[in-house]
Amino acid sequence: MHIVVTGASGFIGSHFCKKLIQEGHQVTGIDNFLTSSPKNIEDLLGENFTFIKYDVTQFVHVPGRVDGIVHLASPASPVDYLKHPIHTLKVGSLGTFHLLGLAKEKKARFLLASTSEIYGDPLVHPQIESYWGNVNPVGVRGVYDEAKRFGEAMAMAYKRTHGLDIKIVRIFNTYGPKMRINDGRVVTNFINQALLGENLTIYGTGKQTRSFCYVSDLVNGLYKLLLSEHQGPMNLGNPNEMTVMDLAKIIVKLTESSSKTVFHPLPEDDPKERKPDISLAKSVLNWEPVIPLEEGLTKTIPWIKNQIQNQTDPQKVSVQ
Ligand code: UDP
């Protein structure tokens, strides 16, 4: 197939493009590098991978046959979308609109990257696809949550109105090599801090929970979903839930660090607990994560170590 992937040079995008190429597909990657690095796709450029530097909040045209469109582009870390609130809203709304238009023109299947954030600070636990969520539309996180909710609504409208083949993946916390070390996320911050011997910054009490999925598991799920006949939303994530404090302890142990923890204020509207119900993915895709947390972190730590060593500007290493 010829697949167009937006956000191609991002963390998940670059892993996903690699998977598509390995599976024998032709890929056109699009990215504007707002929160991603061209380095992530350096090894992909070649016969089966074309790259276009472009901002999909503008009208999108791709020549020739297109069989599938995967819209991953968006700032996705809280630090990033708080820094780029309007662009986050635009890529989730206008970007999704342009790519749905392209899917309609090309009669291509469409996979929208949505997020566990559409459940907000959830009142149902674990989160199942039928739950409508608890989102603060005017809070600082609303720019991401509502953009993704709007994107889901628009994708479903295109399905109902134009009969498009629509898959929506609600991605839960994912980690692995190629994350930006200063993306402000908990896994990158903690590994970075542990390796540098700094205190690990626990926001709030550290009793809030998350469930972390290694990127290769996520990418395998995305691929299966793209190829499936499934329509509408599906959670993909690892149901192995833990507190942020327990994550800190595991990372200190794995890095053999002498770092301690320090408490910082909890960011506004930070969800108290999060865990995907993945029964749908299990039954429809026969998919579930296979990489345990310690193994995934052990694969991620050398990447962060390498990034720290390659930093020329020491300012860039410091985390938010
Ligand atoms: N967090 C933390 N210390 C950090 C970064 C994040 O305690 O240095 C917490 C954050 O408040 C949240 C959880 O870790 O409760 C996950 O944060 P992240 O930004 O990775 O993703 P989120 O799940 O909030 O989108």
XYZ file of C-alpha atoms and ligand atoms in Angstrom:
345
model
C 0.000 0.000 0.000
C 0.977 3.643 -0.295
C 0.490 5.153 3.159
C 0.707 8.846 4.051
C 1.864 9.392 7.636
C 1.712 12.814 9.283
C 3.977 13.425 12.257
C 6.369 11.053 10.496
C 9.517 12.296 12.230
C 7.996 12.302 15.701
C 8.588 9.652 18.349
C 5.739 7.294 17.420
C 5.623 8.451 13.776
C 9.215 7.502 13.033
C 8.841 4.042 14.602
C 5.589 3.515 12.714
C 7.069 4.567 9.349
C 9.905 2.111 9.907
C 7.411 -0.677 10.575
C 5.444 0.164 7.408
C 8.619 0.115 5.293
C 9.702 -3.192 6.853
C 6.293 -4.649 6.011
C 6.856 -3.698 2.358
C 4.714 -0.575 2.031
C 5.466 2.693 0.272
C 5.421 5.592 2.732
C 5.088 9.341 2.293
C 5.979 11.044 5.569
C 4.925 14.593 6.392
C 6.158 16.672 9.333
C 6.896 20.317 10.108
C 9.436 19.502 12.877
C 7.574 21.639 15.429
C 8.231 19.093 18.192
C 10.166 16.436 16.279
C 13.604 15.875 14.857
C 14.699 15.144 11.263
C 17.279 12.815 12.841
C 14.488 10.338 13.650
C 13.923 9.590 9.956
C 17.471 9.847 8.605
C 17.784 6.073 8.349
C 14.406 5.709 6.608
C 15.002 7.948 3.588
C 15.224 5.863 0.425
C 13.234 4.191 -2.288
C 10.231 3.333 -0.127
C 10.124 6.488 1.959
C 9.485 9.998 0.663
C 9.524 12.901 3.070
C 7.749 16.240 2.722
C 8.410 19.047 5.219
C 4.960 20.551 5.549
C 2.477 21.900 8.074
C -0.829 20.018 7.684
C -2.818 22.895 9.156
C -2.515 24.139 5.534
C -4.341 22.460 2.613
C -2.719 19.076 1.902
C -2.213 17.568 -1.544
C -0.391 14.313 -2.259
C -0.114 13.250 -5.920
C -0.983 9.763 -7.163
C -2.668 6.796 -5.509
C -2.990 6.775 -1.713
C -4.336 3.700 0.097
C -4.098 4.818 3.698
C -3.631 7.975 5.757
C -2.352 7.891 9.323
C -2.682 11.250 11.063
C -0.243 11.232 13.973
C 0.884 14.869 13.793
C 0.430 16.895 16.982
C 2.413 18.164 19.928
C 1.682 15.332 22.374
C 3.581 15.972 25.575
C 1.853 18.286 28.086
C 4.904 20.568 28.057
C 4.729 20.805 24.254
C 1.037 21.460 23.912
C 1.103 24.039 26.686
C 3.878 25.778 24.743
C 2.001 25.543 21.402
C -1.676 25.742 22.404
C -3.060 27.282 19.216
C -1.051 25.087 16.898
C -2.197 22.032 18.874
C -5.815 23.066 18.365
C -5.178 23.726 14.671
C -3.450 20.444 13.877
C -6.173 18.460 15.663
C -8.969 20.356 13.892
C -7.785 21.897 10.594
C -5.114 19.229 10.138
C -7.627 16.429 10.637
C -10.070 18.213 8.309
C -7.471 18.480 5.515
C -6.411 14.855 5.844
C -9.989 13.597 5.893
C -10.504 15.571 2.680
C -7.478 13.831 1.192
C -8.806 10.427 2.347
C -12.152 11.172 0.705
C -10.528 12.237 -2.565
C -8.234 9.187 -2.659
C -10.768 6.702 -1.227
C -8.107 5.820 1.348
C -8.557 4.241 4.776
C -8.001 6.758 7.574
C -6.379 6.164 10.971
C -6.606 9.068 13.410
C -4.260 9.224 16.389
C -6.378 10.166 19.359
C -5.387 9.880 22.988
C -6.266 8.679 26.469
C -6.497 12.426 27.215
C -9.950 12.453 25.629
C -11.062 10.729 28.874
C -9.722 13.762 30.809
C -9.491 13.164 34.571
C -11.503 9.948 34.266
C -14.374 8.988 36.552
C -14.479 5.461 35.104
C -11.531 3.156 35.730
C -10.030 1.495 33.764
C -11.047 3.557 30.754
C -13.156 1.755 28.165
C -14.006 3.089 24.699
C -17.682 3.614 25.603
C -16.733 6.114 28.371
C -17.297 9.746 27.281
C -14.708 11.293 29.559
C -14.353 14.135 32.042
C -12.546 16.988 30.295
C -12.181 20.613 31.346
C -12.660 22.434 28.016
C -11.278 25.747 29.288
C -8.353 24.344 31.293
C -4.794 24.439 29.984
C -4.894 20.795 28.867
C -8.157 21.455 26.987
C -6.211 22.514 23.894
C -5.024 18.955 23.372
C -7.996 17.071 24.770
C -10.609 19.066 22.886
C -8.624 19.121 19.629
C -8.486 15.336 19.721
C -12.160 15.073 20.679
C -13.050 17.391 17.799
C -10.884 15.286 15.459
C -12.719 12.135 16.551
C -16.086 13.819 15.975
C -15.033 15.011 12.525
C -13.661 11.612 11.526
C -16.942 9.967 12.520
C -18.905 12.633 10.600
C -16.873 11.831 7.466
C -17.614 8.162 8.033
C -21.350 8.758 8.395
C -21.623 11.336 5.609
C -19.147 10.035 3.029
C -18.760 6.382 4.057
C -15.044 6.711 4.827
C -13.168 3.795 6.410
C -12.322 5.326 9.823
C -10.187 3.947 12.643
C -9.447 6.026 15.749
C -6.671 4.930 18.088
C -6.710 6.249 21.649
C -3.045 6.041 22.555
C -2.111 5.718 26.231
C 1.279 6.715 27.698
C 3.999 5.342 25.427
C 7.769 5.425 25.857
C 10.939 4.239 24.169
C 13.958 5.331 22.149
C 13.529 8.444 19.981
C 11.628 10.377 22.627
C 12.990 13.896 22.926
C 14.946 14.023 26.150
C 13.546 17.449 26.998
C 9.937 16.637 26.067
C 8.947 17.057 29.724
C 7.298 13.667 30.038
C 7.709 11.623 33.153
C 9.751 8.756 31.662
C 12.230 11.053 29.901
C 12.485 13.442 32.839
C 13.113 10.653 35.353
C 15.706 8.793 33.253
C 17.450 12.055 32.432
C 17.506 13.137 36.065
C 18.616 9.719 37.324
C 21.491 9.596 34.820
C 22.600 13.113 35.724
C 22.371 12.382 39.459
C 19.681 15.050 39.904
C 16.604 14.745 42.113
C 13.656 13.122 40.342
C 10.837 15.685 40.139
C 7.621 14.155 41.501
C 4.638 16.325 40.642
C 1.997 16.305 43.395
C 2.135 13.363 45.810
C 3.355 10.857 43.220
C 0.302 8.699 43.989
C -1.300 9.476 40.618
C -1.158 6.494 38.258
C -0.250 5.893 34.642
C 0.182 2.728 32.524
C 3.232 2.720 30.285
C 3.454 0.963 26.937
C 6.713 0.284 25.105
C 6.750 1.796 21.635
C 7.204 -1.457 19.661
C 4.044 -2.876 21.261
C 2.120 0.270 20.376
C 3.397 0.277 16.792
C 2.416 -3.380 16.299
C -1.072 -2.512 17.514
C -1.286 0.511 15.219
C -0.291 -1.620 12.268
C -2.871 -4.293 13.046
C -5.544 -1.643 13.466
C -4.673 0.003 10.150
C -5.036 -3.315 8.349
C -8.200 -4.327 10.187
C -11.810 -3.792 9.216
C -12.515 -2.157 12.596
C -14.386 1.166 12.517
C -14.333 3.872 15.206
C -12.285 4.212 18.398
C -9.978 1.658 20.003
C -7.699 1.952 23.047
C -4.077 0.886 22.614
C -1.849 0.869 25.666
C -0.381 -1.306 28.367
C -2.759 -1.976 31.285
C 0.159 -2.357 33.713
C -0.817 0.545 36.005
C 1.549 2.072 38.568
C 2.046 5.206 40.601
C 4.471 7.879 39.447
C 6.402 7.308 42.683
C 6.835 3.599 41.881
C 8.044 4.506 38.396
C 10.661 6.788 39.965
C 11.884 3.929 42.183
C 12.173 1.523 39.230
C 14.132 4.049 37.158
C 16.521 4.817 40.022
C 17.121 1.081 40.420
C 17.652 0.389 36.698
C 20.041 3.324 36.242
C 21.875 2.437 39.489
C 21.497 6.095 40.376
C 21.980 7.771 43.740
C 19.270 10.336 42.896
C 16.557 11.148 45.456
C 13.087 12.557 44.813
C 11.854 16.134 45.172
C 8.195 17.239 45.176
C 6.884 19.862 42.749
C 3.305 21.191 42.413
C 0.884 19.035 40.434
C 0.145 20.583 37.000
C -3.429 21.856 36.470
C -5.988 19.139 35.619
C -3.375 16.355 35.841
C -5.407 13.101 35.674
C -5.371 11.160 38.980
C -5.445 7.730 37.416
C -5.189 6.201 33.980
C -5.331 2.632 32.727
C -6.611 1.349 29.405
C -9.232 -1.340 29.098
C -7.847 -3.203 26.077
C -10.500 -5.911 25.742
C -11.563 -4.502 22.365
C -8.020 -4.580 20.918
C -7.536 -8.092 22.315
C -10.692 -9.454 20.730
C -10.630 -7.577 17.399
C -6.878 -7.411 16.693
C -5.660 -10.290 18.847
C -3.205 -7.728 20.220
C -1.760 -7.096 23.637
C 1.541 -5.648 24.828
C 4.371 -8.127 25.380
C 7.271 -5.958 26.574
C 7.415 -5.703 30.388
C 8.215 -2.268 31.854
C 11.715 -3.083 33.098
C 12.688 -4.507 29.711
C 11.309 -1.464 27.875
C 13.059 0.938 30.223
C 16.306 -0.997 29.831
C 16.044 -0.428 26.062
C 15.223 3.262 26.564
C 17.934 4.238 29.055
C 20.863 3.896 26.567
C 19.016 6.144 24.108
C 18.676 8.908 26.716
C 22.276 8.364 27.849
C 23.398 8.794 24.262
C 21.326 11.948 23.818
C 22.848 13.454 26.945
C 26.349 12.659 25.681
C 25.569 14.201 22.274
C 24.211 17.412 23.698
C 26.458 20.289 22.760
C 24.363 22.858 24.569
C 24.124 21.951 28.276
C 21.015 24.165 28.560
C 19.106 21.738 26.379
C 19.615 18.905 28.828
C 17.796 20.552 31.698
C 14.207 19.390 31.988
C 11.128 21.471 32.772
N 5.233 13.856 36.216
C 6.058 13.930 37.309
N 7.314 14.419 37.160
C 7.801 14.840 35.955
C 6.962 14.763 34.824
C 5.671 14.274 34.974
O 5.657 13.545 38.437
O 8.963 15.270 35.913
C 3.878 13.290 36.372
C 2.749 14.120 35.759
O 2.290 15.100 36.686
C 1.718 13.050 35.484
C 2.556 11.815 35.134
O 3.844 12.068 35.667
O 0.957 12.774 36.638
C 2.682 11.566 33.640
O 3.080 12.773 33.039
P 3.449 12.898 31.503
O 3.756 14.340 31.257
O 4.483 11.916 31.141
O 2.149 12.452 30.702
P 0.564 12.607 30.936
O 0.134 11.257 31.276
O 0.293 13.570 32.055
O 0.084 13.086 29.640
